[in-house]
XYZ file of N, CA and C in Angstrom:
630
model
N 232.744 138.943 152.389
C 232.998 138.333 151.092
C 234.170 137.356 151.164
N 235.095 137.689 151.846
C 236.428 136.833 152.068
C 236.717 136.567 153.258
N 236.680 135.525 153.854
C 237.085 134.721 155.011
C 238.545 133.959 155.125
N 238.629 133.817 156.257
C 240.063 133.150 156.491
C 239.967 131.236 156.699
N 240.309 130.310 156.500
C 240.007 129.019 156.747
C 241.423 128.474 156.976
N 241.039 127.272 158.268
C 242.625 126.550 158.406
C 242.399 125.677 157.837
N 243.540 125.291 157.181
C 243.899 123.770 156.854
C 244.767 123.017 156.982
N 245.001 122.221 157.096
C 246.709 120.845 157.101
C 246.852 120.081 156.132
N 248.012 120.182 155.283
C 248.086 119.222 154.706
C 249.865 118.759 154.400
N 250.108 117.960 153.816
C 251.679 117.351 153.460
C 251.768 117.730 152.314
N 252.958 118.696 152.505
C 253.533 119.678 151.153
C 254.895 118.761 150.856
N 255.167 118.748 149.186
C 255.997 117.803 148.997
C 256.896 119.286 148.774
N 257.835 119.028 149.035
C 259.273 120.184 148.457
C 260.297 119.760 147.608
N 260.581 119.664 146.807
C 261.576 119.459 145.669
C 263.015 119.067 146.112
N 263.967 118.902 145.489
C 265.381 119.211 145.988
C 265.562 120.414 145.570
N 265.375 120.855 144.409
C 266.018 122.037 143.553
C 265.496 123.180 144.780
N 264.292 123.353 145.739
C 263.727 124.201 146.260
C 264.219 124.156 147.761
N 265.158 123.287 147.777
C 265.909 122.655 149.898
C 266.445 124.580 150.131
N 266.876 125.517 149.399
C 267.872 126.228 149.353
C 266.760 127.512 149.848
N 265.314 127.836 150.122
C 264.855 128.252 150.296
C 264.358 127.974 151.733
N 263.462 129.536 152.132
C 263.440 129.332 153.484
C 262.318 128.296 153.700
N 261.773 127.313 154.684
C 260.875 126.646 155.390
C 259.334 127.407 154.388
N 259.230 127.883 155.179
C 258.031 129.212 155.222
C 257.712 129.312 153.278
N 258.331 130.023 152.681
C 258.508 130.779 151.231
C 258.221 129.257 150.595
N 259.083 127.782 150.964
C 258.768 127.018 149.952
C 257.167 126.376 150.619
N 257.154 126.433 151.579
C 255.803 125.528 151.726
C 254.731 126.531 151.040
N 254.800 128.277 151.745
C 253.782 129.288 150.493
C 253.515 128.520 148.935
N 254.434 128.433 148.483
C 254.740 128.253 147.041
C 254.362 127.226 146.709
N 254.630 126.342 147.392
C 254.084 124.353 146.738
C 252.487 124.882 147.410
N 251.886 125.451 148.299
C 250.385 125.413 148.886
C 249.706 126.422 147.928
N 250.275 127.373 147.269
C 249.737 128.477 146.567
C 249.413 127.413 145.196
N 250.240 126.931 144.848
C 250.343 125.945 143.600
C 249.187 125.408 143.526
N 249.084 124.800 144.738
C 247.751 123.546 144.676
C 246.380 124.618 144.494
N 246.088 124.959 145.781
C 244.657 125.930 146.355
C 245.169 126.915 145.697
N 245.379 127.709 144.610
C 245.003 128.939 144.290
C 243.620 128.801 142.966
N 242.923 129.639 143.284
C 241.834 129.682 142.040
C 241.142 128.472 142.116
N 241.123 127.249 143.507
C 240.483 125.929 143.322
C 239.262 125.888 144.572
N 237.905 125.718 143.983
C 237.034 125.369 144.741
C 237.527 123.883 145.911
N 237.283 124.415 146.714
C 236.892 123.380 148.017
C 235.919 122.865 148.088
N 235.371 121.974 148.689
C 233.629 121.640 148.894
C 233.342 122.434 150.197
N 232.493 123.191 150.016
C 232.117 123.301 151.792
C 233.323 124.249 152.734
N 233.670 124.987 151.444
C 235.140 125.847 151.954
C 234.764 127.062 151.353
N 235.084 126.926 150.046
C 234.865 128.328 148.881
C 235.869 128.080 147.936
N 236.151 129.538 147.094
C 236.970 129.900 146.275
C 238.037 129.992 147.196
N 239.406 129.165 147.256
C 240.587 129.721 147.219
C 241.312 130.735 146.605
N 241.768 131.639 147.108
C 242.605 132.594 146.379
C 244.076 132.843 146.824
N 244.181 132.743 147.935
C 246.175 132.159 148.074
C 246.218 132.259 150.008
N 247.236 132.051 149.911
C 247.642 131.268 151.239
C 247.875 132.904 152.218
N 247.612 132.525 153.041
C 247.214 134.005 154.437
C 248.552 133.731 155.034
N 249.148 132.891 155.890
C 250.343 132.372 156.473
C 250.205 131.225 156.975
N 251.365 130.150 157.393
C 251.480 129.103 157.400
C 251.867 129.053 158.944
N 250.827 128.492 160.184
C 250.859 128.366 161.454
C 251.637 127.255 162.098
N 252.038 126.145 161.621
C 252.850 125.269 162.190
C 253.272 124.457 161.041
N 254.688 123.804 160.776
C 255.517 123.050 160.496
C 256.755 121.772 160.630
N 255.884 120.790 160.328
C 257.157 119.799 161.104
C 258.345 119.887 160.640
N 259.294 118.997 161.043
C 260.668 119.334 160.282
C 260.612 117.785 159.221
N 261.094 118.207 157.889
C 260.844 117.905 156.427
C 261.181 115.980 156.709
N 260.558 115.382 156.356
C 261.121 114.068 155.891
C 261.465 113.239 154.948
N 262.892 113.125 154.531
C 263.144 112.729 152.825
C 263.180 111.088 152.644
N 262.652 111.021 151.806
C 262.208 109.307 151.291
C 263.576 109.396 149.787
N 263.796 108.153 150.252
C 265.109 108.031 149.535
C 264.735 107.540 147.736
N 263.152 107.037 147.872
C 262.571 107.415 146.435
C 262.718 108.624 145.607
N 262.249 109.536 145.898
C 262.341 110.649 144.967
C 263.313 111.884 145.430
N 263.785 111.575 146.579
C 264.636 112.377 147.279
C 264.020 113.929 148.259
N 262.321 113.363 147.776
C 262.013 114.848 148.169
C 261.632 115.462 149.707
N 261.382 116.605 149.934
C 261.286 116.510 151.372
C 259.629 116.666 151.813
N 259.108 115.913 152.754
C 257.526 115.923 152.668
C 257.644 116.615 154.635
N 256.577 117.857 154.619
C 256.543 118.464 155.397
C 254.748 118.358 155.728
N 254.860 118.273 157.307
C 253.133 118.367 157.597
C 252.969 119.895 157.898
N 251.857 120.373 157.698
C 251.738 121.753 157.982
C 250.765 122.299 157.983
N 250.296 123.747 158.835
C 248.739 123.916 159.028
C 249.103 125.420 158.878
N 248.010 125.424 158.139
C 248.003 127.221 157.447
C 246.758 127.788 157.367
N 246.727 129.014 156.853
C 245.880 129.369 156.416
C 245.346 130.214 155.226
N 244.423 130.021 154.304
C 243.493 130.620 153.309
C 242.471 131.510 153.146
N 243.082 132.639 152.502
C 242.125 133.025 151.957
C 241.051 132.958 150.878
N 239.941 133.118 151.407
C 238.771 132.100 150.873
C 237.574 132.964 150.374
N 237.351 133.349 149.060
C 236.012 133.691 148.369
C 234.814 132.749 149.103
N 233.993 133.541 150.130
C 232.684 132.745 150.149
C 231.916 133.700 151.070
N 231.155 134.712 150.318
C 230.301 135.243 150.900
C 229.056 135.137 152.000
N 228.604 135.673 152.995
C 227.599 134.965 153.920
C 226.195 135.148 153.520
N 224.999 134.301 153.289
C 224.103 134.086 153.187
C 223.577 135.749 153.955
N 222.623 136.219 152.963
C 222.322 138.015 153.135
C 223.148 139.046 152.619
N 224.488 138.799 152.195
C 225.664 139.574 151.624
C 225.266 140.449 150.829
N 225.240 141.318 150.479
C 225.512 142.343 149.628
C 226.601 142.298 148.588
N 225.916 142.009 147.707
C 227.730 142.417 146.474
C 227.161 143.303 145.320
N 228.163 143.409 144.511
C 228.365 144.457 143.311
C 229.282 143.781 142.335
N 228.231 143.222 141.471
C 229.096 142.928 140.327
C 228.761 143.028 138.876
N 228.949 142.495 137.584
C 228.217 143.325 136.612
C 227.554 141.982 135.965
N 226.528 142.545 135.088
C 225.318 141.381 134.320
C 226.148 140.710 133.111
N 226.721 139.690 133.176
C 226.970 138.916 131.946
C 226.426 137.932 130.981
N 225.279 137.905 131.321
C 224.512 137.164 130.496
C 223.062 137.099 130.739
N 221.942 137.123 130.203
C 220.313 136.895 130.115
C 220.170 135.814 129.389
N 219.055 134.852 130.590
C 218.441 133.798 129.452
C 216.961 133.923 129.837
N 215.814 132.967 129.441
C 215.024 133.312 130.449
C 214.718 132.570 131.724
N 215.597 131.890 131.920
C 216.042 131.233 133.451
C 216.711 132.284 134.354
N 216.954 133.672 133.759
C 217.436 134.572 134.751
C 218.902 135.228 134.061
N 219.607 135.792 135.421
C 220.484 136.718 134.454
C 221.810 136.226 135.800
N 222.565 136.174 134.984
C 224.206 135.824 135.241
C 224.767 136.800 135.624
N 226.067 136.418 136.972
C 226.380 137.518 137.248
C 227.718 137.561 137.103
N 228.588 138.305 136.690
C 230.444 138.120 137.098
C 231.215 139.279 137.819
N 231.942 138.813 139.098
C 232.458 139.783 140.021
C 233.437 140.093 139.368
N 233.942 139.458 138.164
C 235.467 139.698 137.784
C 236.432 138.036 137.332
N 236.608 137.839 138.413
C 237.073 136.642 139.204
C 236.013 135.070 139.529
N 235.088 136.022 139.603
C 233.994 134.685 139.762
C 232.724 134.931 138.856
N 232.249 133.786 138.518
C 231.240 134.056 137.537
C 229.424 133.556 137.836
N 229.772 133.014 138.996
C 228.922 131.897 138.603
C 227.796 132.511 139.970
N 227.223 133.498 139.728
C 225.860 134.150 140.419
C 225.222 134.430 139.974
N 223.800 133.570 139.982
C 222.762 133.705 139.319
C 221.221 133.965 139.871
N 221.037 134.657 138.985
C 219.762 135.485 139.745
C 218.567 134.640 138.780
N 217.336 134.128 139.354
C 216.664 133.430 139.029
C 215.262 134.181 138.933
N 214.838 133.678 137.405
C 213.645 134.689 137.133
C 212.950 135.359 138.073
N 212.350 134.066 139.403
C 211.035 134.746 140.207
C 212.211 135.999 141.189
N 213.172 136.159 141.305
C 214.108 136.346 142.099
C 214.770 137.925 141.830
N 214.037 138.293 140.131
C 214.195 140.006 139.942
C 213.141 140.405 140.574
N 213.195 141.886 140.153
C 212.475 143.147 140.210
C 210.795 142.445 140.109
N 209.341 142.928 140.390
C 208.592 142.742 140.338
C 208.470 143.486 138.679
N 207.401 142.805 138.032
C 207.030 143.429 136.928
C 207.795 143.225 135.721
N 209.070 142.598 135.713
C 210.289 141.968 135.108
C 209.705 141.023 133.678
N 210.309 141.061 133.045
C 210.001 140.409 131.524
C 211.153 140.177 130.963
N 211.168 138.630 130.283
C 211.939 138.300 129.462
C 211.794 139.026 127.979
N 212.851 139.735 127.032
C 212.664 140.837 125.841
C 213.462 139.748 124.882
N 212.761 138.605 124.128
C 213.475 137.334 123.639
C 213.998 138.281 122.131
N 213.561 139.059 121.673
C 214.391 139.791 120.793
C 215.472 140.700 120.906
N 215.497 140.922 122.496
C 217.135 141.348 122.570
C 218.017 140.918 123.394
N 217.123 139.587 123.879
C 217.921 138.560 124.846
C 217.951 139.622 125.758
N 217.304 140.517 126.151
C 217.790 140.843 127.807
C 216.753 140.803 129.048
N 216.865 141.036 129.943
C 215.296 141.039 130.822
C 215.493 142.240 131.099
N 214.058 142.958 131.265
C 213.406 144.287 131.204
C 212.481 144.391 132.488
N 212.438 145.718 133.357
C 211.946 145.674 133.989
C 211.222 146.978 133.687
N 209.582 146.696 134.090
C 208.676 147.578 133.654
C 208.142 148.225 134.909
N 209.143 149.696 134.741
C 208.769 150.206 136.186
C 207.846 151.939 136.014
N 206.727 152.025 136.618
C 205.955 153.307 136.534
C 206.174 153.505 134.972
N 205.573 152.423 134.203
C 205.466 153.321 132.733
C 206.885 153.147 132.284
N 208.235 152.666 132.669
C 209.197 152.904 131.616
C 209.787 151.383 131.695
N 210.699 151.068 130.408
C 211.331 149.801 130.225
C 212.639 150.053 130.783
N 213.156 149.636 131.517
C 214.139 149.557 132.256
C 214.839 147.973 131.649
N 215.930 148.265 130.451
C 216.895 147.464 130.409
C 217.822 146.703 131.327
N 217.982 145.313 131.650
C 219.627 145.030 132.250
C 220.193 145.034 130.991
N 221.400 145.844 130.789
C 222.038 145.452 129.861
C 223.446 144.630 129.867
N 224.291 144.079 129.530
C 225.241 143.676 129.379
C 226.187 144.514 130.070
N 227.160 143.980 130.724
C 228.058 144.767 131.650
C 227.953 145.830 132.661
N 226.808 145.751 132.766
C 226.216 146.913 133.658
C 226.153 146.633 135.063
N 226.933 147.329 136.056
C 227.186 147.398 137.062
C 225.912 147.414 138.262
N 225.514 146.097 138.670
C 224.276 145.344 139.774
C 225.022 144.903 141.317
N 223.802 145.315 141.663
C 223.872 145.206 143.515
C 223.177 143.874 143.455
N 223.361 142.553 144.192
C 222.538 141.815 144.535
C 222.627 141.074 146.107
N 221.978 140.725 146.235
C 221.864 139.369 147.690
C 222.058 138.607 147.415
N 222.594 137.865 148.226
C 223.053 136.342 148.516
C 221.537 135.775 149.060
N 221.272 134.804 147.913
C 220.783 133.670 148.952
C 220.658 132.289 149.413
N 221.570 131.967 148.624
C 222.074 130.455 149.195
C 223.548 130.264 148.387
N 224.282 129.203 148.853
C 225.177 128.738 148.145
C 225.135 127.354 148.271
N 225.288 126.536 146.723
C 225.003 125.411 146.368
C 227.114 124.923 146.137
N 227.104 124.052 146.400
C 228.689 123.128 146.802
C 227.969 121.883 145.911
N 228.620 121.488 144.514
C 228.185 120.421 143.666
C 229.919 119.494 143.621
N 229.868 118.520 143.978
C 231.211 117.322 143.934
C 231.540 116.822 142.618
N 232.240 117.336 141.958
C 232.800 117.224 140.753
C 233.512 115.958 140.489
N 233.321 115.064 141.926
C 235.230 114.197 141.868
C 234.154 112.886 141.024
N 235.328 112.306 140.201
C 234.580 110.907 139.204
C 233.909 110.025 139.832
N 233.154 109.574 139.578
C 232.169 108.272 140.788
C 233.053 107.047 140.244
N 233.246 106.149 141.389
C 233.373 104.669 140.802
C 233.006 104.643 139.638
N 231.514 103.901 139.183
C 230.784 104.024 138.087
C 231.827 104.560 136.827
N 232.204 105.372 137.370
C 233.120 106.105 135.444
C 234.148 105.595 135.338
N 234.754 105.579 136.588
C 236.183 104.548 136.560
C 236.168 103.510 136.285
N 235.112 102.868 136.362
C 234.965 100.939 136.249
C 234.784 101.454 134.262
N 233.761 102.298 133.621
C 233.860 102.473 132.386
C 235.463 102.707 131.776
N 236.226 103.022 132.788
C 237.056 103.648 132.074
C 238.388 102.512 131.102
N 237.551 100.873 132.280
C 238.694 99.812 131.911
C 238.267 98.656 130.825
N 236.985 99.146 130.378
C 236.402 98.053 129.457
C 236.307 99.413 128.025
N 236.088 98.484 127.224
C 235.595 99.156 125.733
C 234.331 99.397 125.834
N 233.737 100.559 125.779
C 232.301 101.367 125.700
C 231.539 101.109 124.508
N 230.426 100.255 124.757
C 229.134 100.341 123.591
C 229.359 101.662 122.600
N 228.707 101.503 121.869
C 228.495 103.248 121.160
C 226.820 103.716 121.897
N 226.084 102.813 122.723
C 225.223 103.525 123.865
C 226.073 104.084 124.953
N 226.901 103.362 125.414
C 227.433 103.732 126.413
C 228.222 104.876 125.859
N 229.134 105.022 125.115
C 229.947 106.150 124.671
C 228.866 107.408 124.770
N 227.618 107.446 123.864
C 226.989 108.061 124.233
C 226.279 108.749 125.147
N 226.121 107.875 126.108
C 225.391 107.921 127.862
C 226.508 108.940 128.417
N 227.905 108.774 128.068
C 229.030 109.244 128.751
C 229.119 110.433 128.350
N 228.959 110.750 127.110
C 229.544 112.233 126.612
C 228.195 113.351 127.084
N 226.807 112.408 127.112
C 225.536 113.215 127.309
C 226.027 114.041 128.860
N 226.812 112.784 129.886
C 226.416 112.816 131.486
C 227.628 114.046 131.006
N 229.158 113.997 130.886
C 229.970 114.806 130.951
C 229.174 116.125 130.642
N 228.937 116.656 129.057
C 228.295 117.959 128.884
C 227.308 118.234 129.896
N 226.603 117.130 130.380
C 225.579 118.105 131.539
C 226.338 118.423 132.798
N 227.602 117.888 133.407
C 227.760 118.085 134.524
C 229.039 119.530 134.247
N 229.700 119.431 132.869
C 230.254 120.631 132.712
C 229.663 121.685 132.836
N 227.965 121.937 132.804
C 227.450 123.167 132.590
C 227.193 123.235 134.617
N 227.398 122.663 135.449
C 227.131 122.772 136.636
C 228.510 122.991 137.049
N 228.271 124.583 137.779
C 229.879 124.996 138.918
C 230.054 123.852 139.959
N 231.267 123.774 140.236
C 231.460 123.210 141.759
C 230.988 124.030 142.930
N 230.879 125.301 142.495
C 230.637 126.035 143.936
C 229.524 127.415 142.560
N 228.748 127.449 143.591
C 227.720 128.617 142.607
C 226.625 129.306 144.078
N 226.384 130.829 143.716
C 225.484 131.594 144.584
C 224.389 131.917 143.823
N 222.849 131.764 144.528
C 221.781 131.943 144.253
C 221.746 133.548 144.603
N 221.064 134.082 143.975
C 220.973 135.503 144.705
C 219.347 136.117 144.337
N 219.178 137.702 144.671
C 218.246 138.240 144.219
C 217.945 139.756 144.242
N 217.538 140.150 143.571
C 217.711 142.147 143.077
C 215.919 142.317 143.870
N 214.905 141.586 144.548
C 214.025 142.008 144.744
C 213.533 142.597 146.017
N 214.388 143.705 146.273
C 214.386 144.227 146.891
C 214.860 145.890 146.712
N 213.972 146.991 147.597
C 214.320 148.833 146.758
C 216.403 148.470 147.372
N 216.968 149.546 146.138
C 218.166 149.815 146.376
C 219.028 148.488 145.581
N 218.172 147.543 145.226
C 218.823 145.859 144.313
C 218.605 146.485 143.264
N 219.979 145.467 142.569
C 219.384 146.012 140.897
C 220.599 146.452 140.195
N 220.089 146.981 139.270
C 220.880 147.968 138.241
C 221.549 149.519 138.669
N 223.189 149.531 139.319
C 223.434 150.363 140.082
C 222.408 152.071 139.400
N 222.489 151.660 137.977
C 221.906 153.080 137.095
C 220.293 153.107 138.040
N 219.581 152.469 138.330
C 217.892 152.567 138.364
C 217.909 153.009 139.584
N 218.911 153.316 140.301
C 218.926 154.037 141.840
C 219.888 155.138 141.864
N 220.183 155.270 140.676
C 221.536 156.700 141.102
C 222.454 156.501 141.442
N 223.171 155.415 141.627
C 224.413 155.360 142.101
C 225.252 154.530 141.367
């Protein structure tokens, strides 16, 4: 579920922060940036593992600050394709059912991708699985085993295109075109897992006993 990843990058250090050790301020300015921030093609960041090499600081007489190169490492939310996890059902549509580990939200299990025999229940918004004769609820918060089966990496960063909008005055088409593209690309994660319960022992931890 959590992997380690290197990276390098130029940590700026403050003056107010010179009085601290090497190590503790570069943690702190790198935790700042990468904590809780998707990577492309990396994962979920969740904070800095330790910091493997450091040059010695160089101050630019602009801002006075000290800029350090440095290669560290992260710990990184990104499960492997076949994974096993456990997390609970937060939402039913009939495009499938949502998953949240806590911390991450964005695993989604896709209709063809439940239980065999599975039904959307549009009067109680939940999906139902119809097993030997009984209705088997997912309900809301209920603690699910699923698989990994792919992970999709979507690039959030602005295209040209929006920036060039950003220096002229917008039609009221164009204003429109803009607010349509924003709401659709807000409903897409930067980083999201496909998964699936169709398989014995997947599922609803309750429908197996455990």
């Amino acid at each position: 579920m959590f992997i380690v990843a290197e990276l390098e990058d130029t940590v700026k250090i403050e003056p107010k922060n010179f009085g601290k050790p090497d190590g503790e301020a570069i943690t702190e300015v790198l935790n700042q940036k990468y904590a809780n921030k998707i990577l492309p093609d990396v994962g979920l960041c969740v904070c800095v593992h330790d910091v493997l090499e450091a040059t010695p600081g160089m101050i630019l007489h602009l801002d006075g600050c000290s800029y350090i190169k440095a290669k560290f490492r992260l710990v990184v939310f990104r499960p492997f394709i076949g994974e096993v996890l456990t997390g609970r059902v937060k939402s039913c549509s009939p495009s499938g059912v949502r998953v949240t580990l806590g911390f991450f939200d964005d695993l989604h299990i896709p209709a063809p991708a439940l239980q065999p025999g599975s039904e959307f229940d549009p009067a109680e918004q939940l999906w139902v699985w119809n097993y030997d004769g009984e209705k088997l609820y997912m309900d809301l918060d209920e603690p699910i085993r699923l698989r990994v089966l792919r992970e999709v990496f979507t690039d959030k960063t602005p295209t040209p295109a929006t920036a060039a909008h950003a220096g002229r005055r917008q039609s009221a088409a164009d204003a429109s075109a803009t607010a349509d593209l924003q709401g659709n690309s807000s409903k897409i994660p930067p980083y999201a897992l496909t998964c699936t319960i169709q398989e014995d022992g997947l599922g609803l931890l309750s429908w197996w006993g455990s």
